[in-house]
């Protein structure tokens, strides 16, 4: 019997065109099943090793932002917190607090051991899932400590390293204060310092005073710079307790990047002043 007879039937049973339609439908169905199987509930490619991945512990660095003193006083290592919206918990392995601001708040970083599922997708991208959702740099994670709940931003995610990669450093800067009342300038002396939580975070090592200047415009429209009749320009050399992060560039004071042009406030022994950083040694 010929493969296709005179009537166009395949093996004398089914029309060739009908057979091609059936084959095409089978190909489409198979492709659809493959696509569904390769995509997870988030619409992302499923893991090559299976939809659930392998259990794994990772160490997550969270920046909790500015927190009041009463939170900083109670936050400690080995504390357990629940991840809001899931049944998962994390354990704090390290806590670092920046120098407090003048209004008594501190930027707090914590390192937390997080249990999750790790897998690789079809493009060899590493996925770490907590509560079924991927956890990535820049994501927000809400922690419930029982006595306090707060949001943290993921700034680092690693399979090792229980401690934070933040190193305390000392940085000497020049801070310029303009238009300072002479009575206030008298309070700005060498060895004046700012102390927070029992630690000295800023110490004045030298003070320079000179008349402040003002810009005036004459009746004919000319611009002149003249000495202020009373106020002063004061330049302080200050030793600051700063921090550096091995995965970030630059030095930070109170959690903010320290560079020329930065405005910082100093709560010294007898007065609080604010000035502009003009030099960093």
PDB file of C-alpha atoms in Angstrom, residues 138-272:
ATOM      1  CA  UNK A 138      17.452  47.216  47.461  1.00  0.00           C
ATOM      2  CA  UNK A 139      14.394  45.283  48.629  1.00  0.00           C
ATOM      3  CA  UNK A 140      12.571  46.310  51.801  1.00  0.00           C
ATOM      4  CA  UNK A 141      12.163  43.785  54.593  1.00  0.00           C
ATOM      5  CA  UNK A 142       9.881  44.496  57.534  1.00  0.00           C
ATOM      6  CA  UNK A 143      11.060  43.049  60.839  1.00  0.00           C
ATOM      7  CA  UNK A 144       8.795  42.516  63.834  1.00  0.00           C
ATOM      8  CA  UNK A 145      10.871  42.383  67.020  1.00  0.00           C
ATOM      9  CA  UNK A 146       7.837  42.012  69.246  1.00  0.00           C
ATOM     10  CA  UNK A 147       8.545  45.255  71.078  1.00  0.00           C
ATOM     11  CA  UNK A 148       9.246  47.195  67.882  1.00  0.00           C
ATOM     12  CA  UNK A 149       8.581  46.849  64.148  1.00  0.00           C
ATOM     13  CA  UNK A 150      10.631  48.551  61.462  1.00  0.00           C
ATOM     14  CA  UNK A 151      11.497  48.419  57.770  1.00  0.00           C
ATOM     15  CA  UNK A 152      15.024  47.673  56.583  1.00  0.00           C
ATOM     16  CA  UNK A 153      16.635  48.009  53.159  1.00  0.00           C
ATOM     17  CA  UNK A 154      18.778  45.104  51.946  1.00  0.00           C
ATOM     18  CA  UNK A 155      22.276  46.476  51.254  1.00  0.00           C
ATOM     19  CA  UNK A 156      24.195  43.195  51.165  1.00  0.00           C
ATOM     20  CA  UNK A 157      23.364  39.510  50.710  1.00  0.00           C
ATOM     21  CA  UNK A 158      26.028  36.842  51.252  1.00  0.00           C
ATOM     22  CA  UNK A 159      26.465  33.174  52.061  1.00  0.00           C
ATOM     23  CA  UNK A 160      29.117  33.999  54.658  1.00  0.00           C
ATOM     24  CA  UNK A 161      30.094  36.696  57.141  1.00  0.00           C
ATOM     25  CA  UNK A 162      28.082  37.014  60.336  1.00  0.00           C
ATOM     26  CA  UNK A 163      29.584  40.426  61.122  1.00  0.00           C
ATOM     27  CA  UNK A 164      29.078  43.719  59.317  1.00  0.00           C
ATOM     28  CA  UNK A 165      31.784  44.933  56.944  1.00  0.00           C
ATOM     29  CA  UNK A 166      31.768  48.387  58.570  1.00  0.00           C
ATOM     30  CA  UNK A 167      34.966  49.725  60.118  1.00  0.00           C
ATOM     31  CA  UNK A 168      35.135  52.650  62.569  1.00  0.00           C
ATOM     32  CA  UNK A 169      37.671  55.262  61.453  1.00  0.00           C
ATOM     33  CA  UNK A 170      38.898  58.713  62.501  1.00  0.00           C
ATOM     34  CA  UNK A 171      38.731  61.617  60.059  1.00  0.00           C
ATOM     35  CA  UNK A 172      40.009  65.174  60.537  1.00  0.00           C
ATOM     36  CA  UNK A 173      38.005  67.904  58.784  1.00  0.00           C
ATOM     37  CA  UNK A 174      37.868  71.674  58.583  1.00  0.00           C
ATOM     38  CA  UNK A 175      34.423  73.101  59.278  1.00  0.00           C
ATOM     39  CA  UNK A 176      33.640  76.723  58.420  1.00  0.00           C
ATOM     40  CA  UNK A 177      31.003  78.659  60.355  1.00  0.00           C
ATOM     41  CA  UNK A 178      30.010  82.006  58.865  1.00  0.00           C
ATOM     42  CA  UNK A 179      28.369  85.022  60.492  1.00  0.00           C
ATOM     43  CA  UNK A 180      28.909  83.759  64.029  1.00  0.00           C
ATOM     44  CA  UNK A 181      27.943  85.979  66.918  1.00  0.00           C
ATOM     45  CA  UNK A 182      31.092  86.777  69.000  1.00  0.00           C
ATOM     46  CA  UNK A 183      29.445  85.437  72.156  1.00  0.00           C
ATOM     47  CA  UNK A 184      28.887  82.085  70.409  1.00  0.00           C
ATOM     48  CA  UNK A 185      32.403  82.128  68.967  1.00  0.00           C
ATOM     49  CA  UNK A 186      33.766  82.473  72.508  1.00  0.00           C
ATOM     50  CA  UNK A 187      32.267  79.050  73.311  1.00  0.00           C
ATOM     51  CA  UNK A 188      34.139  77.379  70.448  1.00  0.00           C
ATOM     52  CA  UNK A 189      37.434  76.373  72.014  1.00  0.00           C
ATOM     53  CA  UNK A 190      40.039  73.660  71.615  1.00  0.00           C
ATOM     54  CA  UNK A 191      39.112  70.280  73.128  1.00  0.00           C
ATOM     55  CA  UNK A 192      35.381  71.064  73.052  1.00  0.00           C
ATOM     56  CA  UNK A 193      33.723  67.764  72.191  1.00  0.00           C
ATOM     57  CA  UNK A 194      30.494  65.958  71.404  1.00  0.00           C
ATOM     58  CA  UNK A 195      29.737  62.745  73.268  1.00  0.00           C
ATOM     59  CA  UNK A 196      27.027  60.198  72.496  1.00  0.00           C
ATOM     60  CA  UNK A 197      26.252  56.949  74.319  1.00  0.00           C
ATOM     61  CA  UNK A 198      29.452  57.329  76.331  1.00  0.00           C
ATOM     62  CA  UNK A 199      31.693  57.733  73.260  1.00  0.00           C
ATOM     63  CA  UNK A 200      33.365  60.882  71.944  1.00  0.00           C
ATOM     64  CA  UNK A 201      32.368  61.350  68.313  1.00  0.00           C
ATOM     65  CA  UNK A 202      33.792  64.837  67.643  1.00  0.00           C
ATOM     66  CA  UNK A 203      36.649  66.825  69.187  1.00  0.00           C
ATOM     67  CA  UNK A 204      37.731  70.364  68.257  1.00  0.00           C
ATOM     68  CA  UNK A 205      41.508  70.447  67.843  1.00  0.00           C
ATOM     69  CA  UNK A 206      41.946  74.061  66.699  1.00  0.00           C
ATOM     70  CA  UNK A 207      39.950  77.262  66.253  1.00  0.00           C
ATOM     71  CA  UNK A 208      40.586  80.184  63.886  1.00  0.00           C
ATOM     72  CA  UNK A 209      38.584  83.399  64.070  1.00  0.00           C
ATOM     73  CA  UNK A 210      38.421  86.336  61.665  1.00  0.00           C
ATOM     74  CA  UNK A 211      35.886  89.022  60.802  1.00  0.00           C
ATOM     75  CA  UNK A 212      32.956  87.839  58.720  1.00  0.00           C
ATOM     76  CA  UNK A 213      32.359  89.554  55.405  1.00  0.00           C
ATOM     77  CA  UNK A 214      29.223  90.920  53.815  1.00  0.00           C
ATOM     78  CA  UNK A 215      28.386  91.764  50.206  1.00  0.00           C
ATOM     79  CA  UNK A 216      26.953  95.231  49.618  1.00  0.00           C
ATOM     80  CA  UNK A 217      25.764  97.051  46.531  1.00  0.00           C
ATOM     81  CA  UNK A 218      26.443 100.759  46.104  1.00  0.00           C
ATOM     82  CA  UNK A 219      23.978 103.275  44.755  1.00  0.00           C
ATOM     83  CA  UNK A 220      25.737 103.169  41.374  1.00  0.00           C
ATOM     84  CA  UNK A 221      25.268  99.370  41.150  1.00  0.00           C
ATOM     85  CA  UNK A 222      28.792  98.258  42.051  1.00  0.00           C
ATOM     86  CA  UNK A 223      29.276  95.192  44.272  1.00  0.00           C
ATOM     87  CA  UNK A 224      31.693  95.306  47.238  1.00  0.00           C
ATOM     88  CA  UNK A 225      32.826  92.874  49.929  1.00  0.00           C
ATOM     89  CA  UNK A 226      33.219  94.462  53.345  1.00  0.00           C
ATOM     90  CA  UNK A 227      33.978  93.241  56.850  1.00  0.00           C
ATOM     91  CA  UNK A 228      30.982  92.676  59.081  1.00  0.00           C
ATOM     92  CA  UNK A 229      31.057  95.210  61.922  1.00  0.00           C
ATOM     93  CA  UNK A 230      30.462  92.521  64.565  1.00  0.00           C
ATOM     94  CA  UNK A 231      30.077  88.898  63.407  1.00  0.00           C
ATOM     95  CA  UNK A 232      32.942  86.504  62.783  1.00  0.00           C
ATOM     96  CA  UNK A 233      33.943  83.647  60.485  1.00  0.00           C
ATOM     97  CA  UNK A 234      35.147  80.692  62.533  1.00  0.00           C
ATOM     98  CA  UNK A 235      37.054  77.714  61.127  1.00  0.00           C
ATOM     99  CA  UNK A 236      37.164  74.623  63.313  1.00  0.00           C
ATOM    100  CA  UNK A 237      39.496  71.695  62.825  1.00  0.00           C
ATOM    101  CA  UNK A 238      37.550  68.719  64.145  1.00  0.00           C
ATOM    102  CA  UNK A 239      38.437  65.079  64.672  1.00  0.00           C
ATOM    103  CA  UNK A 240      35.370  62.973  63.850  1.00  0.00           C
ATOM    104  CA  UNK A 241      34.492  59.362  64.554  1.00  0.00           C
ATOM    105  CA  UNK A 242      33.557  58.113  61.094  1.00  0.00           C
ATOM    106  CA  UNK A 243      32.917  54.789  59.352  1.00  0.00           C
ATOM    107  CA  UNK A 244      33.936  53.082  56.141  1.00  0.00           C
ATOM    108  CA  UNK A 245      32.232  50.158  54.409  1.00  0.00           C
ATOM    109  CA  UNK A 246      34.327  47.743  52.359  1.00  0.00           C
ATOM    110  CA  UNK A 247      31.596  47.551  49.690  1.00  0.00           C
ATOM    111  CA  UNK A 248      30.990  51.317  49.486  1.00  0.00           C
ATOM    112  CA  UNK A 249      33.204  54.239  48.576  1.00  0.00           C
ATOM    113  CA  UNK A 250      33.715  57.255  50.791  1.00  0.00           C
ATOM    114  CA  UNK A 251      33.728  58.020  54.486  1.00  0.00           C
ATOM    115  CA  UNK A 252      30.532  58.535  56.501  1.00  0.00           C
ATOM    116  CA  UNK A 253      29.698  60.553  59.580  1.00  0.00           C
ATOM    117  CA  UNK A 254      26.379  59.791  61.295  1.00  0.00           C
ATOM    118  CA  UNK A 255      25.534  57.577  58.328  1.00  0.00           C
ATOM    119  CA  UNK A 256      25.873  60.382  55.775  1.00  0.00           C
ATOM    120  CA  UNK A 257      28.675  60.619  53.236  1.00  0.00           C
ATOM    121  CA  UNK A 258      31.368  63.081  54.317  1.00  0.00           C
ATOM    122  CA  UNK A 259      32.821  65.289  51.580  1.00  0.00           C
ATOM    123  CA  UNK A 260      33.722  68.908  50.879  1.00  0.00           C
ATOM    124  CA  UNK A 261      30.554  70.994  50.862  1.00  0.00           C
ATOM    125  CA  UNK A 262      28.718  68.739  53.323  1.00  0.00           C
ATOM    126  CA  UNK A 263      26.900  70.549  56.124  1.00  0.00           C
ATOM    127  CA  UNK A 264      27.310  68.972  59.566  1.00  0.00           C
ATOM    128  CA  UNK A 265      25.966  69.924  62.998  1.00  0.00           C
ATOM    129  CA  UNK A 266      28.093  69.652  66.138  1.00  0.00           C
ATOM    130  CA  UNK A 267      26.550  69.477  69.599  1.00  0.00           C
ATOM    131  CA  UNK A 268      29.556  70.659  71.607  1.00  0.00           C
ATOM    132  CA  UNK A 269      29.906  71.102  75.352  1.00  0.00           C
ATOM    133  CA  UNK A 270      28.165  74.463  75.687  1.00  0.00           C
ATOM    134  CA  UNK A 271      26.694  75.216  72.252  1.00  0.00           C
ATOM    135  CA  UNK A 272      25.364  73.631  69.071  1.00  0.00           C
TER     136      UNK A 272
END
